[in-house]
XYZ file of C-alpha atoms in Angstrom:
580
model
C 51.379 42.240 67.746
C 52.916 39.584 65.515
C 54.475 37.893 68.573
C 51.094 37.985 70.356
C 49.460 36.551 67.237
C 51.942 33.653 67.197
C 51.611 33.001 70.946
C 47.859 32.613 70.502
C 48.323 30.202 67.593
C 46.537 32.483 65.121
C 47.409 31.463 61.557
C 49.614 33.795 59.507
C 49.337 34.132 55.747
C 51.150 35.840 52.885
C 49.639 39.208 53.872
C 51.017 39.067 57.429
C 54.723 38.875 56.715
C 55.242 41.850 54.350
C 53.919 44.149 57.083
C 56.103 42.579 59.800
C 59.137 42.623 57.507
C 58.637 46.357 56.933
C 58.814 46.821 60.709
C 62.044 44.813 60.785
C 63.418 47.106 58.061
C 62.517 50.217 60.050
C 64.144 48.828 63.205
C 67.180 47.471 61.301
C 66.876 44.134 63.139
C 68.368 41.746 60.594
C 68.472 38.790 63.008
C 64.711 39.031 63.526
C 64.372 39.299 59.734
C 66.348 36.071 59.262
C 64.082 34.314 61.790
C 61.012 35.498 59.873
C 62.663 34.315 56.657
C 62.912 30.840 58.238
C 59.268 30.934 59.380
C 58.127 31.835 55.853
C 60.030 28.868 54.417
C 58.717 26.458 57.068
C 55.151 27.550 56.335
C 55.588 26.851 52.643
C 54.965 30.486 51.659
C 58.416 31.197 50.224
C 57.312 30.771 46.600
C 54.979 33.768 46.912
C 56.481 36.636 44.922
C 55.088 39.240 47.333
C 57.022 37.615 50.204
C 60.237 37.206 48.213
C 60.066 40.879 47.305
C 59.441 41.819 50.936
C 62.481 39.775 52.002
C 64.646 41.501 49.364
C 63.545 44.870 50.717
C 64.195 43.801 54.323
C 67.732 42.562 53.621
C 68.601 45.709 51.646
C 67.182 47.944 54.386
C 69.400 46.125 56.892
C 72.451 46.582 54.655
C 72.769 43.006 53.374
C 72.465 43.357 49.597
C 74.242 40.022 49.046
C 71.434 38.149 50.855
C 68.849 40.151 48.915
C 70.546 39.403 45.587
C 70.747 35.695 46.499
C 66.931 35.660 46.775
C 66.467 37.850 43.680
C 68.625 35.645 41.414
C 66.600 32.516 42.308
C 63.197 33.994 41.482
C 62.120 32.517 38.156
C 59.355 34.972 37.287
C 60.062 38.470 38.508
C 57.641 41.347 38.057
C 58.590 45.020 37.706
C 58.057 45.608 41.465
C 60.636 42.921 42.275
C 63.173 44.496 39.898
C 62.472 47.951 41.334
C 62.928 46.706 44.903
C 66.357 45.246 44.172
C 67.455 48.355 42.248
C 66.217 50.633 45.048
C 67.974 48.385 47.585
C 71.313 48.911 45.875
C 70.705 52.662 45.848
C 69.750 52.610 49.528
C 73.060 50.882 50.369
C 75.138 53.188 48.180
C 75.965 50.548 45.569
C 75.152 52.830 42.658
C 77.031 50.983 39.905
C 75.161 47.764 40.680
C 71.871 49.679 40.681
C 72.590 51.096 37.214
C 73.709 47.707 35.916
C 70.494 46.052 37.139
C 68.382 48.890 35.734
C 69.946 48.326 32.302
C 69.170 44.580 32.549
C 65.555 45.123 33.598
C 63.163 43.744 30.919
C 60.342 46.107 31.882
C 60.302 49.464 33.621
C 57.644 51.707 35.026
C 57.813 55.281 36.282
C 59.130 54.093 39.677
C 62.090 52.392 37.974
C 63.106 55.616 36.284
C 62.432 57.699 39.420
C 64.886 55.587 41.387
C 67.691 56.317 38.916
C 66.855 60.018 38.581
C 66.801 60.363 42.367
C 70.051 58.392 42.682
C 71.988 60.599 40.291
C 70.518 63.754 41.850
C 71.668 62.662 45.292
C 75.155 61.817 44.057
C 75.430 65.232 42.370
C 75.583 63.793 38.843
C 72.969 66.266 37.711
C 73.664 65.967 33.967
C 73.117 62.186 33.979
C 70.007 62.679 36.128
C 68.671 65.182 33.585
C 69.436 62.780 30.755
C 67.346 60.081 32.447
C 64.645 62.649 33.219
C 64.403 63.710 29.575
C 64.357 60.092 28.324
C 61.515 58.991 30.610
C 58.447 57.891 28.644
C 56.185 59.233 31.391
C 56.718 61.323 34.529
C 54.827 61.790 37.771
C 55.087 64.419 40.503
C 57.796 62.360 42.250
C 59.940 62.542 39.096
C 59.651 66.297 38.833
C 60.349 66.802 42.540
C 63.412 64.523 42.423
C 64.885 66.524 39.560
C 63.948 69.798 41.246
C 65.637 68.617 44.438
C 68.754 67.679 42.466
C 69.147 71.215 41.126
C 68.415 72.668 44.572
C 71.037 70.455 46.214
C 73.846 71.897 44.076
C 72.515 75.469 44.358
C 71.321 75.742 40.749
C 68.493 78.174 41.533
C 67.907 79.254 37.926
C 67.689 75.670 36.621
C 65.428 74.707 39.528
C 63.137 77.687 38.860
C 62.983 76.944 35.139
C 61.973 73.350 35.858
C 59.478 74.490 38.504
C 57.809 76.852 36.002
C 57.448 73.958 33.521
C 55.575 71.770 36.007
C 51.927 71.269 35.097
C 51.093 70.147 38.615
C 52.928 71.015 41.825
C 52.461 69.774 45.365
C 53.630 71.217 48.682
C 56.965 69.370 48.319
C 57.648 71.165 45.006
C 57.104 74.589 46.581
C 59.131 73.686 49.673
C 62.123 72.515 47.616
C 62.366 75.757 45.647
C 61.742 78.038 48.648
C 64.461 76.192 50.588
C 66.790 76.427 47.579
C 66.417 80.219 47.514
C 66.915 80.530 51.279
C 70.023 78.311 51.332
C 71.524 80.435 48.555
C 70.691 83.663 50.416
C 68.169 84.780 47.817
C 65.719 85.774 50.490
C 63.558 88.219 48.541
C 62.908 85.577 45.881
C 62.020 83.066 48.594
C 59.419 85.478 49.989
C 58.060 86.240 46.517
C 57.656 82.516 45.908
C 55.882 82.102 49.233
C 53.438 84.838 48.191
C 52.838 82.976 44.917
C 52.114 79.859 46.933
C 49.394 81.739 48.829
C 47.351 82.202 45.654
C 47.963 78.665 44.401
C 45.836 75.666 45.264
C 48.552 74.244 47.541
C 48.544 74.954 51.279
C 51.852 75.522 53.110
C 52.789 73.065 55.858
C 55.252 73.157 58.778
C 58.175 72.464 56.399
C 57.186 75.515 54.338
C 57.063 77.882 57.299
C 60.329 76.558 58.775
C 61.908 77.236 55.347
C 60.482 80.712 54.786
C 60.798 82.115 58.321
C 64.631 82.405 58.028
C 64.132 84.627 54.963
C 62.036 87.001 57.090
C 64.702 86.810 59.794
C 67.559 87.733 57.468
C 65.728 90.633 55.841
C 64.256 91.917 59.095
C 60.752 91.504 57.639
C 58.894 91.595 60.971
C 55.418 92.284 59.570
C 55.612 89.379 57.155
C 57.051 87.192 59.911
C 54.091 88.082 62.140
C 51.712 87.300 59.293
C 53.306 83.864 58.874
C 53.007 83.279 62.622
C 49.315 84.193 62.384
C 48.930 81.924 59.360
C 50.387 79.045 61.379
C 47.827 79.617 64.133
C 44.864 80.142 61.791
C 45.594 76.989 59.811
C 46.473 74.858 62.846
C 49.928 74.036 61.520
C 51.730 71.965 64.125
C 53.746 74.190 66.462
C 56.533 71.703 67.023
C 59.948 72.528 68.451
C 61.334 73.331 64.965
C 58.604 75.861 64.182
C 58.905 77.474 67.622
C 62.687 77.675 67.355
C 62.406 79.276 63.892
C 59.881 81.824 65.173
C 62.032 82.764 68.178
C 65.051 83.226 65.904
C 62.978 85.257 63.418
C 61.496 87.601 66.024
C 64.917 88.036 67.590
C 66.591 88.876 64.282
C 63.745 91.229 63.374
C 64.365 93.183 66.583
C 61.354 92.111 68.659
C 62.657 90.518 71.848
C 59.198 90.597 73.457
C 57.612 88.582 70.645
C 60.478 86.069 70.758
C 60.057 85.681 74.519
C 56.301 85.238 74.046
C 56.832 82.292 71.668
C 59.381 80.821 74.069
C 57.072 81.103 77.081
C 54.122 79.545 75.213
C 56.070 76.586 73.777
C 54.642 73.325 75.103
C 57.889 71.449 74.580
C 61.231 73.085 75.335
C 64.448 71.333 74.363
C 68.079 72.443 74.474
C 67.866 73.988 70.988
C 64.907 76.162 72.006
C 66.708 77.427 75.122
C 69.894 78.051 73.131
C 68.009 80.095 70.539
C 66.389 82.259 73.217
C 69.780 82.838 74.895
C 71.304 83.764 71.519
C 68.491 86.256 70.815
C 68.933 87.958 74.188
C 72.700 88.075 73.669
C 72.284 89.800 70.272
C 70.154 92.480 71.925
C 72.502 93.057 74.839
C 70.043 91.608 77.376
C 72.708 89.739 79.316
C 70.845 89.415 82.631
C 67.798 87.964 80.871
C 70.050 85.491 79.041
C 71.502 84.366 82.377
C 67.937 83.936 83.691
C 67.013 81.681 80.755
C 70.141 79.637 81.453
C 69.037 79.154 85.077
C 65.552 78.095 83.880
C 67.191 75.596 81.546
C 69.038 74.029 84.447
C 65.872 73.898 86.569
C 64.142 72.044 83.707
C 66.853 69.394 83.976
C 68.241 70.068 80.504
C 71.981 69.794 80.107
C 73.592 72.774 78.348
C 75.870 72.065 75.403
C 78.651 73.938 73.630
C 76.161 76.188 71.799
C 74.590 77.270 75.102
C 77.884 78.688 76.312
C 78.607 80.437 73.021
C 75.363 82.372 73.591
C 76.253 83.177 77.203
C 79.768 84.321 76.287
C 78.389 86.550 73.518
C 75.954 88.072 76.014
C 78.871 88.923 78.314
C 80.920 90.320 75.436
C 78.208 92.702 74.236
C 77.899 94.381 77.643
C 81.525 94.158 78.772
C 80.995 91.666 81.630
C 84.531 90.288 81.534
C 84.589 88.556 84.932
C 81.202 86.895 84.344
C 82.294 85.693 80.909
C 85.482 84.173 82.285
C 83.411 82.492 85.016
C 81.107 80.851 82.426
C 84.188 79.763 80.464
C 85.386 77.905 83.566
C 81.910 76.552 84.426
C 81.518 74.865 81.043
C 84.746 72.954 81.604
C 84.685 72.204 85.291
C 80.969 71.720 86.002
C 79.702 70.333 82.688
C 82.836 68.675 81.336
C 82.614 70.477 78.003
C 85.867 71.007 76.115
C 86.040 74.568 74.753
C 86.151 74.740 70.977
C 87.673 77.393 68.790
C 84.343 79.287 68.851
C 84.505 79.613 72.648
C 88.063 80.915 72.517
C 86.880 83.365 69.849
C 84.177 84.639 72.221
C 86.720 85.126 75.022
C 89.097 86.964 72.677
C 86.174 89.193 71.645
C 85.202 89.721 75.300
C 88.726 90.733 76.309
C 89.372 92.747 73.168
C 86.217 94.863 73.376
C 87.051 95.658 76.995
C 90.492 96.895 75.964
C 92.538 93.929 77.237
C 94.248 93.548 73.871
C 97.514 91.997 75.033
C 95.647 89.506 77.225
C 93.481 88.550 74.235
C 96.569 88.187 72.043
C 98.230 86.031 74.678
C 95.182 83.752 74.820
C 95.327 83.210 71.051
C 98.974 82.192 71.202
C 98.203 79.650 73.969
C 95.102 78.090 72.403
C 95.237 74.274 72.303
C 94.190 74.306 68.646
C 95.138 76.291 65.559
C 93.463 79.733 65.787
C 90.575 80.123 63.356
C 90.456 83.285 61.205
C 87.343 84.371 63.146
C 89.435 84.463 66.349
C 92.069 86.703 64.754
C 89.246 88.745 63.206
C 87.771 89.422 66.663
C 91.109 90.777 67.847
C 91.522 92.872 64.703
C 88.077 94.383 65.325
C 89.097 95.184 68.902
C 92.251 96.875 67.591
C 90.038 99.139 65.477
C 87.854 100.042 68.459
C 90.861 100.961 70.601
C 93.056 102.366 67.811
C 95.981 99.980 68.301
C 97.563 100.161 64.855
C 100.749 98.255 65.713
C 98.962 95.166 67.006
C 96.413 95.430 64.164
C 99.200 95.173 61.585
C 100.593 92.044 63.256
C 97.141 90.423 63.488
C 96.296 91.359 59.908
C 99.418 89.585 58.630
C 98.281 86.366 60.313
C 94.810 86.779 58.831
C 96.020 87.448 55.295
C 98.068 84.239 55.444
C 95.021 82.242 56.561
C 92.480 83.951 54.281
C 94.265 85.653 51.379
C 90.986 86.213 49.483
C 88.852 87.468 52.393
C 87.974 91.122 51.815
C 86.980 91.784 55.442
C 90.538 91.554 56.781
C 91.932 94.048 54.270
C 88.995 96.428 54.736
C 89.244 96.361 58.533
C 92.966 97.142 58.500
C 92.350 99.837 55.872
C 89.733 101.375 58.162
C 92.194 101.308 61.069
C 94.793 103.117 58.952
C 92.221 105.695 57.821
C 90.993 106.294 61.369
C 94.614 106.898 62.439
C 95.117 109.341 59.561
C 97.551 107.005 57.792
C 95.855 107.369 54.419
C 98.875 106.321 52.340
C 98.899 102.889 53.984
C 95.129 102.630 53.501
C 95.469 103.454 49.797
C 98.307 100.922 49.387
C 96.190 98.250 51.047
C 93.299 98.991 48.683
C 95.681 98.675 45.726
C 96.885 95.333 47.052
C 93.255 94.160 47.229
C 92.731 95.122 43.609
C 95.936 93.396 42.470
C 94.937 90.178 44.246
C 91.412 90.344 42.857
C 89.882 90.690 46.334
C 86.523 92.461 46.152
C 84.966 94.400 49.027
C 81.538 93.258 50.105
C 79.174 96.201 49.590
C 77.159 97.444 52.542
C 73.480 96.577 52.166
C 70.559 97.588 54.385
C 67.019 96.257 54.115
C 63.784 97.713 55.478
C 60.233 96.381 55.345
C 57.370 98.796 54.597
C 53.820 97.536 54.007
C 55.019 93.917 53.746
C 57.486 94.847 50.972
C 61.225 94.598 51.667
C 63.459 97.226 50.037
C 67.231 96.906 49.890
C 69.677 99.806 49.726
C 73.378 99.944 48.921
C 75.713 102.888 49.611
C 74.962 105.654 47.130
C 72.082 103.585 45.727
C 69.776 105.321 43.250
C 67.803 102.300 42.045
C 64.770 102.700 44.316
C 61.561 104.024 42.676
C 61.398 106.759 45.344
C 65.055 107.691 44.914
C 64.396 111.427 44.473
C 62.225 111.709 47.592
C 64.706 109.633 49.642
C 67.669 111.880 48.802
C 65.629 115.025 49.387
C 64.614 113.705 52.794
C 68.215 112.759 53.600
C 69.452 116.262 52.710
C 66.807 117.777 55.014
C 67.817 115.419 57.821
C 71.516 116.316 57.532
C 70.755 120.060 57.568
C 68.471 119.739 60.579
C 70.890 117.576 62.557
C 73.808 119.850 61.757
C 71.748 122.681 63.219
C 71.517 120.514 66.350
C 75.324 120.143 66.557
C 75.753 117.001 64.428
C 79.333 116.764 63.207
C 80.050 113.992 60.679
C 82.577 111.522 62.061
C 85.163 111.991 59.309
C 87.329 109.163 60.657
C 84.657 106.768 59.360
C 85.373 107.932 55.791
C 87.882 105.560 54.293
C 89.670 107.621 51.658
C 92.089 110.520 51.724
C 89.825 112.958 49.877
C 88.620 116.463 50.682
C 86.147 117.104 53.499
C 83.099 117.561 51.243
C 83.694 114.253 49.488
C 84.141 112.514 52.831
C 80.858 113.928 54.091
C 79.034 112.859 50.944
C 80.436 109.341 51.269
C 79.212 109.145 54.867
C 75.801 110.668 54.149
C 75.010 108.061 51.504
C 75.673 104.982 53.621
C 73.021 102.328 53.062
C 71.431 102.518 56.533
C 70.968 106.295 56.217
C 69.131 105.793 52.913
C 66.968 103.120 54.546
C 66.120 105.427 57.484
C 65.213 108.274 55.117
C 62.921 105.902 53.225
C 61.393 104.748 56.506
C 60.664 108.316 57.602
C 58.839 109.239 54.382
C 56.965 105.937 54.186
C 55.634 105.339 57.706
C 53.742 107.329 60.333
C 55.395 108.795 63.426
C 54.307 105.971 65.727
C 55.910 103.200 63.670
C 59.371 102.008 64.754
C 61.871 101.846 61.917
C 63.594 98.457 61.656
C 66.664 97.951 59.497
C 68.918 94.951 58.880
C 72.475 95.571 57.670
C 75.025 93.012 56.485
C 78.069 94.896 57.844
C 78.958 96.609 61.102
C 77.377 100.033 61.687
C 80.089 102.693 61.400
C 80.752 105.310 64.089
C 79.216 108.119 62.040
C 75.989 106.217 61.317
C 75.717 105.327 65.007
C 75.950 109.009 66.004
C 73.548 109.957 63.207
C 70.920 107.398 64.280
C 71.012 108.523 67.900
C 70.299 112.097 66.813
C 67.520 111.013 64.410
C 65.828 109.097 67.249
C 65.916 112.264 69.376
C 65.049 115.039 66.942
C 62.576 113.035 64.827
C 61.117 111.286 67.889
C 61.425 107.854 66.302
C 62.344 104.502 67.751
C 64.762 102.669 65.484
C 66.097 99.131 65.610
C 69.157 98.361 63.508
C 70.706 94.918 63.248
C 74.271 94.812 61.997
C 76.535 91.795 61.533
C 77.437 91.809 65.215
C 74.421 92.795 67.308
C 71.267 94.919 67.655
C 71.083 98.644 68.290
C 67.832 100.017 69.736
C 67.838 103.810 69.266
C 65.443 105.935 71.319
C 65.446 109.553 72.501
C 69.067 110.135 71.564
C 70.614 107.029 73.060
C 71.366 103.455 72.016
C 70.819 100.206 73.872
C 74.472 99.288 73.325
C 75.577 102.296 75.433
C 78.128 102.973 72.669
C 79.829 99.649 73.442
C 79.824 97.585 70.277
């Protein structure tokens, strides 16, 4: 428009150039900016402070702080906006010492001057200096508070962020979004959901950033009802259903166990990009729907979208979960030969998992030794897990040694090998390994299962007695065990990890977190309601047998997500066909 204006000989004035210079800044076209600088001088407008300030901003935005400072130093009467622009320009270009030096020289400051420094120190992680500036400010606005809040969130200081948030007299949607995101990034999902509920009764409406932040909390906790409510809220309030929101919803529905809802969002998405297709493939893979995942991949190709490395990770996982070894190896070749993608360590990990689950342990081990890069602990971990499935203690010991060298403080490696020893009846070795963990200060991650009832998420740990309905839950669990034993349920003692007597082993197994969650689900919901549980660790053999029998003799559908995949229990069988 400016070029058209000039070609038609329409006069420009001091209000024209600041706007055009902002466009130059956005496009990072410094040569065009220099030409405009020359035009301003030729027109005799250079002495205007508004134009000098605009030129300073343009040069800083294009990375030339020296040119900006040349202009700044020759301005005889600078106002606070001019000072702020030069200070902000230094910050924008990462020249933080010069920004601080100029701030200290500034004869007058307003709230924007202070905000720039607070924001700068927050972004550089110097939170104590940022707080010092924050406390010294003569006045603060919402931008100040949000900058400081964001600084605490960036370094994971949830308590400090919450304390500051509670002190705010006025909050906007950005304030709420920062704290919700802080909780989610630090895996404090229940607190994120509680904060979202608080937001509902405040005078601030959530936006697309809010829902994209809070949906992962629902996904992690398996809070399907709340996730559906948020989806409905998005529709009712006409929040933009962009690709980010749709991708988050597909991931949430998938992780909450509802493949149909995830597919519905996918089918109704107006714009589908590679990330959306990848998410849908990943969801289907988690649920063992390999053929559907392959179908989505074919649709992706028909749409003309090029698959990337993440696409093939999803496809390889889909093959692994159903034991389709030949198909998985074919996709591994396709990604290299047809699409020119170089396999990364994650792809080799998927192939090791695929081979290992299918019992090709030596072939999987051979692949690891021939990998073109250093094997990642996850790759060795996949093979160690396969050793547990197939009871190969000798290979497990060799793999575990490699893992302990790579990750000496990772509890999972010790626990998995300990489980393998216990399953093989080698309890002395298991006990010795547990002692070694204690000596090295390695702590076992406790099993935790969450279940949503009436929009409230409850979490259970093994042997947990903290729930308000603890008495009723344990009574229900005792009844379930008695009934299932009458129906030929035999506890899978090999899943008990310690060399103790049979009664103690049974008690340990009975009080696993997912069993407590199922008992709570049975006493808290009607017979038509599916029970959905999310667990942070792999479901043990005994719990898997137990859940199949509960689905049959209590006529309940159950969906359990563990750290590896989904299990849909119905009428005495599981969707994984006991292959997990």
